[in-house]
């Protein structure tokens, strides 16, 4: 099926709840129909926007030429061995519904990523991560439709160049690559990951939870810290956690002994951007319709009808203040469109 809408409002299609319009909005669940349409040159694909649930974008223009939304939600078990299972999932599937599907069958690997907003197709693009893991660890390959050349191809996990909130899908070369399906390799005898301390601390000492209990705990923690986009417009973490040299972090700790840091690659550490932003006094700040979430300073909020300009203005002020206080340039995690 392919449905083509004209002048389609996007307010309900982005979690910040910003106003914008797609001149053409295409919903598709059949690759052949999309490829036919592309071969007939009926779609303006010069500047496409691929949309999942719009939970990691800031729509900074009132008009977008062509939006393509994959609505293929099929789940197929491709292979099963004694220890593992290979599952293909359509990009249009809601991420958390897919996690629930895997956990309910005791297929392990994605439980720590419960309740992350978004679609399965968006997960590899920014390599979603939380509570001690990231999706790259379970992705086997990604199936793509290159809309410029109207062809389907697949990239192995190595070819995806995954990094912290990063992948090849964020590079210019992938401008025309529509994620169609993702193939996951999951464990049938799940290893439990309690490396994130607040998750471990949510269980009694020495208790060995199963993946259903991990999922429940992650959902509880997320709900206690992060705003529900259905109630308050937001796109999760607005910035990435910066990575600095261990030497720079050591110097910063002289003035801020309480600054949390995590080991990253050799010689480097990650600093929580939320801590930097809170230390600069922004947590709970509100101006008009936009502000900083009082329970997690990494999240910028649209309280109602903020504009993209107001949100970006606040984000820039936060960047400047962290830069002048700590000499660190915060990089945006949210994609500006
Ligand atoms: N912190 C503060 N003040 C704040 C927020 C955080 O001081 O307002 C400090 C605290 O010391 C806390 C530490 O930062 O212990 C880490 O905070 P948290 O566990 O909330 O995680 P985070 O580093 O702020 C990252 C991800 C989140 C993910 C959590 C949990 C990024 C950019 N964000 O946040 O991902 O849920 O870890 O694993 O890496 C997202 O990407 O949208 C997202 C929400």
CSV table of C-alpha atoms and ligand atoms in Angstrom, one decimal:
chain,number,residue,atom,x,y,z
A,1,UNK,CA,0.0,0.0,0.0
A,2,UNK,CA,1.2,3.5,-0.7
A,3,UNK,CA,-0.9,6.6,0.3
A,4,UNK,CA,0.1,10.1,-0.9
A,5,UNK,CA,-1.3,13.1,0.9
A,6,UNK,CA,-0.9,16.7,-0.1
A,7,UNK,CA,-0.3,19.6,2.3
A,8,UNK,CA,-0.2,17.4,5.3
A,9,UNK,CA,0.1,19.0,8.8
A,10,UNK,CA,3.0,17.7,10.8
A,11,UNK,CA,2.1,18.9,14.3
A,12,UNK,CA,0.9,15.5,15.4
A,13,UNK,CA,3.9,13.9,13.7
A,14,UNK,CA,6.7,15.4,15.9
A,15,UNK,CA,7.1,14.9,19.6
A,16,UNK,CA,8.0,18.6,20.1
A,17,UNK,CA,4.5,19.4,18.7
A,18,UNK,CA,5.8,22.0,16.3
A,19,UNK,CA,3.7,23.4,13.5
A,20,UNK,CA,4.9,22.5,9.9
A,21,UNK,CA,3.4,21.2,6.7
A,22,UNK,CA,4.6,18.5,4.3
A,23,UNK,CA,3.8,19.5,0.7
A,24,UNK,CA,3.7,15.7,0.0
A,25,UNK,CA,3.4,13.1,2.8
A,26,UNK,CA,3.8,9.5,1.8
A,27,UNK,CA,2.9,6.5,3.9
A,28,UNK,CA,4.1,3.2,2.5
A,29,UNK,CA,4.3,-0.4,3.6
A,30,UNK,CA,5.1,-2.1,0.2
A,31,UNK,CA,8.7,-1.6,-1.2
A,32,UNK,CA,7.6,-2.5,-4.7
A,33,UNK,CA,5.0,0.2,-4.8
A,34,UNK,CA,7.5,2.8,-3.6
A,35,UNK,CA,10.1,1.7,-6.1
A,36,UNK,CA,7.5,1.9,-8.9
A,37,UNK,CA,6.5,5.4,-7.8
A,38,UNK,CA,10.2,6.4,-7.8
A,39,UNK,CA,10.8,4.9,-11.2
A,40,UNK,CA,7.8,6.9,-12.6
A,41,UNK,CA,9.4,10.1,-11.2
A,42,UNK,CA,6.2,11.2,-9.7
A,43,UNK,CA,7.7,12.3,-6.3
A,44,UNK,CA,10.0,15.3,-5.7
A,45,UNK,CA,12.8,13.5,-3.8
A,46,UNK,CA,15.4,16.4,-3.9
A,47,UNK,CA,15.2,17.0,-0.2
A,48,UNK,CA,13.4,14.1,1.5
A,49,UNK,CA,12.5,13.8,5.2
A,50,UNK,CA,12.1,10.3,6.5
A,51,UNK,CA,9.9,10.3,9.5
A,52,UNK,CA,9.3,7.7,12.1
A,53,UNK,CA,7.4,9.1,15.1
A,54,UNK,CA,9.4,12.4,14.9
A,55,UNK,CA,10.7,12.0,18.4
A,56,UNK,CA,14.3,13.1,17.8
A,57,UNK,CA,13.8,16.1,15.4
A,58,UNK,CA,13.2,19.8,15.7
A,59,UNK,CA,11.1,21.0,12.8
A,60,UNK,CA,12.7,24.4,12.1
A,61,UNK,CA,10.8,25.1,8.8
A,62,UNK,CA,7.2,25.8,8.2
A,63,UNK,CA,7.2,23.7,5.1
A,64,UNK,CA,8.9,20.4,4.1
A,65,UNK,CA,8.8,19.2,0.5
A,66,UNK,CA,8.5,15.5,0.8
A,67,UNK,CA,8.0,13.3,3.9
A,68,UNK,CA,8.2,9.5,3.6
A,69,UNK,CA,6.9,7.5,6.5
A,70,UNK,CA,7.4,3.7,6.5
A,71,UNK,CA,4.4,1.9,8.1
A,72,UNK,CA,5.7,-1.6,7.6
A,73,UNK,CA,5.3,-3.2,11.0
A,74,UNK,CA,5.9,-6.9,10.2
A,75,UNK,CA,7.9,-9.0,12.5
A,76,UNK,CA,9.5,-12.2,11.1
A,77,UNK,CA,11.7,-14.8,12.9
A,78,UNK,CA,14.3,-15.5,10.3
A,79,UNK,CA,16.4,-18.1,12.1
A,80,UNK,CA,16.5,-19.7,15.5
A,81,UNK,CA,19.3,-21.7,17.2
A,82,UNK,CA,19.6,-23.1,20.7
A,83,UNK,CA,21.1,-19.8,22.0
A,84,UNK,CA,19.9,-17.0,19.7
A,85,UNK,CA,17.2,-15.8,17.4
A,86,UNK,CA,17.4,-13.6,14.3
A,87,UNK,CA,14.4,-11.3,13.9
A,88,UNK,CA,13.4,-8.9,11.1
A,89,UNK,CA,11.2,-6.0,12.0
A,90,UNK,CA,9.6,-3.4,9.8
A,91,UNK,CA,10.8,0.2,10.3
A,92,UNK,CA,7.3,1.4,11.0
A,93,UNK,CA,6.9,-0.6,14.1
A,94,UNK,CA,6.7,1.4,17.4
A,95,UNK,CA,10.0,0.8,19.2
A,96,UNK,CA,8.6,0.0,22.6
A,97,UNK,CA,5.9,-2.4,21.2
A,98,UNK,CA,8.7,-4.3,19.5
A,99,UNK,CA,10.7,-4.4,22.8
A,100,UNK,CA,7.6,-5.7,24.6
A,101,UNK,CA,7.2,-8.4,21.9
A,102,UNK,CA,10.8,-9.5,22.4
A,103,UNK,CA,10.7,-9.5,26.2
A,104,UNK,CA,7.3,-11.4,26.3
A,105,UNK,CA,9.1,-14.2,24.4
A,106,UNK,CA,12.1,-14.0,26.7
A,107,UNK,CA,14.4,-12.9,23.8
A,108,UNK,CA,17.1,-10.8,25.6
A,109,UNK,CA,19.0,-7.8,24.5
A,110,UNK,CA,16.6,-4.9,24.2
A,111,UNK,CA,14.9,-4.8,27.6
A,112,UNK,CA,17.2,-2.0,28.9
A,113,UNK,CA,15.9,0.1,26.0
A,114,UNK,CA,12.3,-0.1,27.0
A,115,UNK,CA,10.0,2.8,26.6
A,116,UNK,CA,12.3,4.8,24.4
A,117,UNK,CA,10.0,6.9,22.1
A,118,UNK,CA,10.3,6.3,18.4
A,119,UNK,CA,10.1,3.7,15.7
A,120,UNK,CA,12.2,0.6,14.9
A,121,UNK,CA,13.6,2.3,11.8
A,122,UNK,CA,14.9,5.3,13.7
A,123,UNK,CA,16.7,3.1,16.3
A,124,UNK,CA,19.9,2.4,14.3
A,125,UNK,CA,20.1,6.0,12.9
A,126,UNK,CA,21.0,7.6,16.2
A,127,UNK,CA,22.0,4.3,17.8
A,128,UNK,CA,19.5,4.7,20.6
A,129,UNK,CA,21.0,3.9,24.0
A,130,UNK,CA,20.0,3.9,27.7
A,131,UNK,CA,20.6,2.1,31.0
A,132,UNK,CA,23.9,0.6,30.1
A,133,UNK,CA,23.3,-0.5,26.5
A,134,UNK,CA,22.8,0.6,23.0
A,135,UNK,CA,20.9,-0.9,20.1
A,136,UNK,CA,24.1,-1.4,18.0
A,137,UNK,CA,24.9,-4.4,20.3
A,138,UNK,CA,21.8,-6.2,19.0
A,139,UNK,CA,21.6,-5.0,15.3
A,140,UNK,CA,22.7,-7.6,12.8
A,141,UNK,CA,22.0,-5.6,9.7
A,142,UNK,CA,19.8,-2.9,8.3
A,143,UNK,CA,17.8,-3.1,5.1
A,144,UNK,CA,17.5,0.2,3.1
A,145,UNK,CA,15.8,1.6,0.1
A,146,UNK,CA,18.0,4.1,-1.7
A,147,UNK,CA,15.2,6.4,-3.1
A,148,UNK,CA,17.6,8.2,-5.4
A,149,UNK,CA,18.5,5.0,-7.3
A,150,UNK,CA,15.2,3.1,-6.5
A,151,UNK,CA,17.0,0.1,-5.2
A,152,UNK,CA,17.0,-2.0,-2.0
A,153,UNK,CA,20.2,-3.1,-0.3
A,154,UNK,CA,21.4,-4.2,3.1
A,155,UNK,CA,24.2,-3.0,5.4
A,156,UNK,CA,25.9,-5.3,8.0
A,157,UNK,CA,26.3,-3.9,11.5
A,158,UNK,CA,30.0,-3.3,10.8
A,159,UNK,CA,29.1,-1.2,7.7
A,160,UNK,CA,26.7,0.9,9.8
A,161,UNK,CA,29.7,2.5,11.7
A,162,UNK,CA,27.8,2.8,15.0
A,163,UNK,CA,29.1,5.1,17.7
A,164,UNK,CA,27.7,6.9,20.7
A,165,UNK,CA,24.4,8.3,19.4
A,166,UNK,CA,25.9,8.1,15.9
A,167,UNK,CA,25.9,5.9,12.8
A,168,UNK,CA,26.6,6.1,9.0
A,169,UNK,CA,22.9,7.0,8.6
A,170,UNK,CA,23.7,10.5,9.9
A,171,UNK,CA,26.3,11.1,7.2
A,172,UNK,CA,25.6,13.1,4.0
A,173,UNK,CA,26.0,9.9,1.9
A,174,UNK,CA,22.8,8.5,3.4
A,175,UNK,CA,20.6,11.5,2.6
A,176,UNK,CA,18.5,9.2,0.3
A,177,UNK,CA,18.6,6.0,2.4
A,178,UNK,CA,15.3,5.1,3.8
A,179,UNK,CA,15.5,2.5,6.6
A,180,UNK,CA,13.1,-0.2,5.6
A,181,UNK,CA,13.7,-3.1,8.0
A,182,UNK,CA,16.1,-3.9,10.8
A,183,UNK,CA,17.4,-7.3,11.6
A,184,UNK,CA,18.2,-8.0,15.3
A,185,UNK,CA,20.1,-10.9,16.9
A,186,UNK,CA,18.7,-11.6,20.3
A,187,UNK,CA,19.6,-14.1,23.1
A,188,UNK,CA,17.3,-17.0,24.1
A,189,UNK,CA,19.1,-17.4,27.4
A,190,UNK,CA,19.3,-13.7,28.2
A,191,UNK,CA,22.3,-12.2,30.0
A,192,UNK,CA,21.1,-9.5,32.5
A,193,UNK,CA,22.7,-6.1,32.2
A,194,UNK,CA,22.7,-4.2,35.5
A,195,UNK,CA,25.7,-2.0,34.8
A,196,UNK,CA,23.7,1.2,35.2
A,197,UNK,CA,23.8,1.8,38.9
A,198,UNK,CA,20.3,3.3,39.4
A,199,UNK,CA,18.9,0.2,37.7
A,200,UNK,CA,20.9,-2.2,39.9
A,201,UNK,CA,19.9,-0.2,43.0
A,202,UNK,CA,16.2,-0.6,42.1
A,203,UNK,CA,16.5,-4.3,43.0
A,204,UNK,CA,17.3,-5.8,46.4
A,205,UNK,CA,21.0,-6.7,46.8
A,206,UNK,CA,22.0,-9.9,45.1
A,207,UNK,CA,18.5,-10.3,43.5
A,208,UNK,CA,18.8,-11.6,39.9
A,209,UNK,CA,15.9,-10.1,38.0
A,210,UNK,CA,14.7,-11.6,34.7
A,211,UNK,CA,14.3,-9.4,31.6
A,212,UNK,CA,10.6,-8.8,32.3
A,213,UNK,CA,11.5,-7.3,35.7
A,214,UNK,CA,14.3,-5.3,34.0
A,215,UNK,CA,11.8,-3.9,31.5
A,216,UNK,CA,9.4,-2.9,34.4
A,217,UNK,CA,12.2,-1.2,36.3
A,218,UNK,CA,13.5,0.7,33.3
A,219,UNK,CA,9.9,1.9,32.6
A,220,UNK,CA,9.6,3.1,36.2
A,221,UNK,CA,12.9,4.9,36.1
A,222,UNK,CA,12.2,6.6,32.8
A,223,UNK,CA,8.7,7.7,33.9
A,224,UNK,CA,10.2,9.2,37.1
A,225,UNK,CA,12.8,11.2,35.2
A,226,UNK,CA,11.6,11.9,31.7
A,227,UNK,CA,8.5,13.7,30.5
A,228,UNK,CA,6.0,11.9,28.4
A,229,UNK,CA,5.9,13.5,24.9
A,230,UNK,CA,2.1,12.9,24.8
A,231,UNK,CA,1.8,15.4,27.8
A,232,UNK,CA,4.7,17.8,27.3
A,233,UNK,CA,6.4,18.4,24.0
A,234,UNK,CA,10.0,17.3,24.0
A,235,UNK,CA,12.5,15.1,22.1
A,236,UNK,CA,14.4,13.4,25.0
A,237,UNK,CA,18.0,14.4,25.5
A,238,UNK,CA,18.5,17.6,23.5
A,239,UNK,CA,22.3,17.4,23.7
A,240,UNK,CA,24.8,14.5,23.7
A,241,UNK,CA,26.9,13.9,26.7
A,242,UNK,CA,30.3,15.4,25.9
A,243,UNK,CA,33.5,13.3,25.7
A,244,UNK,CA,36.6,15.1,27.0
A,245,UNK,CA,40.2,14.0,27.8
A,246,UNK,CA,40.7,12.4,31.2
A,247,UNK,CA,43.2,15.3,31.8
A,248,UNK,CA,40.6,18.0,31.1
A,249,UNK,CA,38.1,16.2,33.4
A,250,UNK,CA,40.8,15.9,36.1
A,251,UNK,CA,41.3,19.7,36.0
A,252,UNK,CA,37.5,20.3,36.1
A,253,UNK,CA,37.2,18.0,39.1
A,254,UNK,CA,39.6,20.3,41.1
A,255,UNK,CA,36.8,23.0,41.1
A,256,UNK,CA,33.9,20.5,41.0
A,257,UNK,CA,34.8,17.4,43.0
A,258,UNK,CA,31.2,16.2,42.8
A,259,UNK,CA,31.2,16.2,38.9
A,260,UNK,CA,30.1,12.7,37.7
A,261,UNK,CA,32.3,11.1,34.9
A,262,UNK,CA,32.2,7.8,33.1
A,263,UNK,CA,35.0,6.0,31.4
A,264,UNK,CA,34.6,6.2,27.6
A,265,UNK,CA,37.5,5.2,25.3
A,266,UNK,CA,41.1,5.0,26.6
A,267,UNK,CA,42.2,8.4,27.9
A,268,UNK,CA,38.7,10.0,27.6
A,269,UNK,CA,35.7,10.3,29.8
A,270,UNK,CA,32.0,11.2,29.3
A,271,UNK,CA,30.5,13.9,31.4
A,272,UNK,CA,26.7,14.1,31.8
A,273,UNK,CA,25.5,17.2,29.9
A,274,UNK,CA,22.6,17.2,32.4
A,275,UNK,CA,25.0,17.9,35.2
A,276,UNK,CA,26.8,20.7,33.2
A,277,UNK,CA,23.5,22.3,32.4
A,278,UNK,CA,22.2,22.0,36.0
A,279,UNK,CA,25.4,23.4,37.4
A,280,UNK,CA,25.0,26.5,35.1
A,281,UNK,CA,21.6,27.0,36.8
A,282,UNK,CA,19.3,26.1,34.0
A,283,UNK,CA,17.4,23.2,35.5
A,284,UNK,CA,13.7,24.1,35.8
A,285,UNK,CA,14.2,27.4,33.9
A,286,UNK,CA,11.2,28.6,32.0
A,287,UNK,CA,10.7,31.4,29.5
A,288,UNK,CA,7.3,31.7,27.9
A,289,UNK,CA,6.4,28.4,26.3
A,290,UNK,CA,9.8,26.8,26.5
A,291,UNK,CA,12.1,25.7,29.3
A,292,UNK,CA,14.3,23.0,30.9
A,293,UNK,CA,12.7,20.0,32.4
A,294,UNK,CA,12.9,20.3,36.2
A,295,UNK,CA,13.8,16.5,36.7
A,296,UNK,CA,16.4,16.2,33.9
A,297,UNK,CA,18.2,19.2,32.7
A,298,UNK,CA,19.1,17.5,29.4
A,299,UNK,CA,15.5,17.8,28.2
A,300,UNK,CA,14.1,21.0,26.6
A,301,UNK,CA,10.3,21.4,26.8
A,302,UNK,CA,7.6,22.9,24.7
A,303,UNK,CA,4.9,23.8,27.2
A,304,UNK,CA,2.4,24.5,24.5
A,305,UNK,CA,2.9,26.6,21.4
A,306,UNK,CA,6.6,27.4,21.5
A,307,UNK,CA,8.2,28.0,18.1
A,308,UNK,CA,11.3,26.1,16.8
A,309,UNK,CA,13.1,29.5,17.0
A,310,UNK,CA,12.3,29.9,20.7
A,311,UNK,CA,13.5,26.3,21.5
A,312,UNK,CA,16.7,26.8,19.4
A,313,UNK,CA,17.3,30.2,21.1
A,314,UNK,CA,17.2,28.6,24.5
A,315,UNK,CA,19.4,25.7,23.4
A,316,UNK,CA,22.0,28.3,22.1
A,317,UNK,CA,22.0,30.2,25.4
A,318,UNK,CA,22.5,26.9,27.2
A,319,UNK,CA,25.4,26.0,24.9
A,320,UNK,CA,27.0,29.4,25.4
A,321,UNK,CA,26.7,29.3,29.2
A,322,UNK,CA,28.2,25.8,29.4
A,323,UNK,CA,31.0,26.9,27.0
A,324,UNK,CA,31.9,29.9,29.1
A,325,UNK,CA,31.6,28.1,32.4
A,326,UNK,CA,33.4,24.9,31.4
A,327,UNK,CA,35.0,25.5,28.0
A,328,UNK,CA,32.9,22.6,26.6
A,329,UNK,CA,30.8,22.9,23.4
A,330,UNK,CA,27.6,20.8,23.8
A,331,UNK,CA,26.6,19.1,20.6
A,332,UNK,CA,22.9,18.7,19.8
A,333,UNK,CA,21.6,15.3,19.8
A,334,UNK,CA,18.2,16.3,18.3
A,335,UNK,CA,18.3,16.7,14.5
A,336,UNK,CA,17.3,20.1,13.2
A,337,UNK,CA,15.3,19.8,10.1
B,1,LIG,N1,22.6,14.8,36.1
B,1,LIG,C1,22.5,15.9,36.8
B,1,LIG,N2,21.4,16.8,36.5
B,1,LIG,C2,20.5,16.5,35.6
B,1,LIG,C3,20.5,15.3,34.9
B,1,LIG,C4,21.6,14.4,35.1
B,1,LIG,O1,23.3,16.2,37.6
B,1,LIG,O2,19.6,17.3,35.5
B,1,LIG,C5,23.7,13.8,36.3
B,1,LIG,C6,23.4,12.9,37.5
B,1,LIG,O3,24.7,12.8,38.2
B,1,LIG,C7,23.1,11.6,36.9
B,1,LIG,C8,23.9,11.7,35.6
B,1,LIG,O4,23.9,13.0,35.2
B,1,LIG,O5,23.6,10.6,37.7
B,1,LIG,C9,23.4,10.8,34.5
B,1,LIG,O6,22.0,11.1,34.4
B,1,LIG,P1,21.0,10.1,33.7
B,1,LIG,O7,21.2,8.8,34.3
B,1,LIG,O8,19.6,10.7,33.7
B,1,LIG,O9,21.5,10.0,32.2
B,1,LIG,P2,22.0,11.0,31.2
B,1,LIG,O10,23.5,10.8,30.9
B,1,LIG,O11,21.6,12.4,31.5
B,1,LIG,C10,21.7,9.4,29.2
B,1,LIG,C11,21.0,9.4,27.8
B,1,LIG,C12,19.5,9.2,28.0
B,1,LIG,C13,19.3,7.9,28.8
B,1,LIG,C14,20.0,7.9,30.1
B,1,LIG,C15,19.9,6.6,30.9
B,1,LIG,C16,22.3,10.8,26.3
B,1,LIG,C17,22.4,12.0,25.6
B,1,LIG,N3,21.2,10.6,27.1
B,1,LIG,O12,21.2,10.5,29.9
B,1,LIG,O13,18.9,9.1,26.7
B,1,LIG,O14,17.9,7.6,29.0
B,1,LIG,O15,21.4,8.2,29.9
B,1,LIG,O16,20.8,5.7,30.3
B,1,LIG,O17,23.2,9.9,26.2
B,1,LIG,C18,17.8,10.3,25.0
B,1,LIG,O18,18.8,9.9,24.3
B,1,LIG,O19,16.9,10.9,24.6
B,1,LIG,C19,17.8,9.9,26.4
B,1,LIG,C20,16.9,10.2,27.2
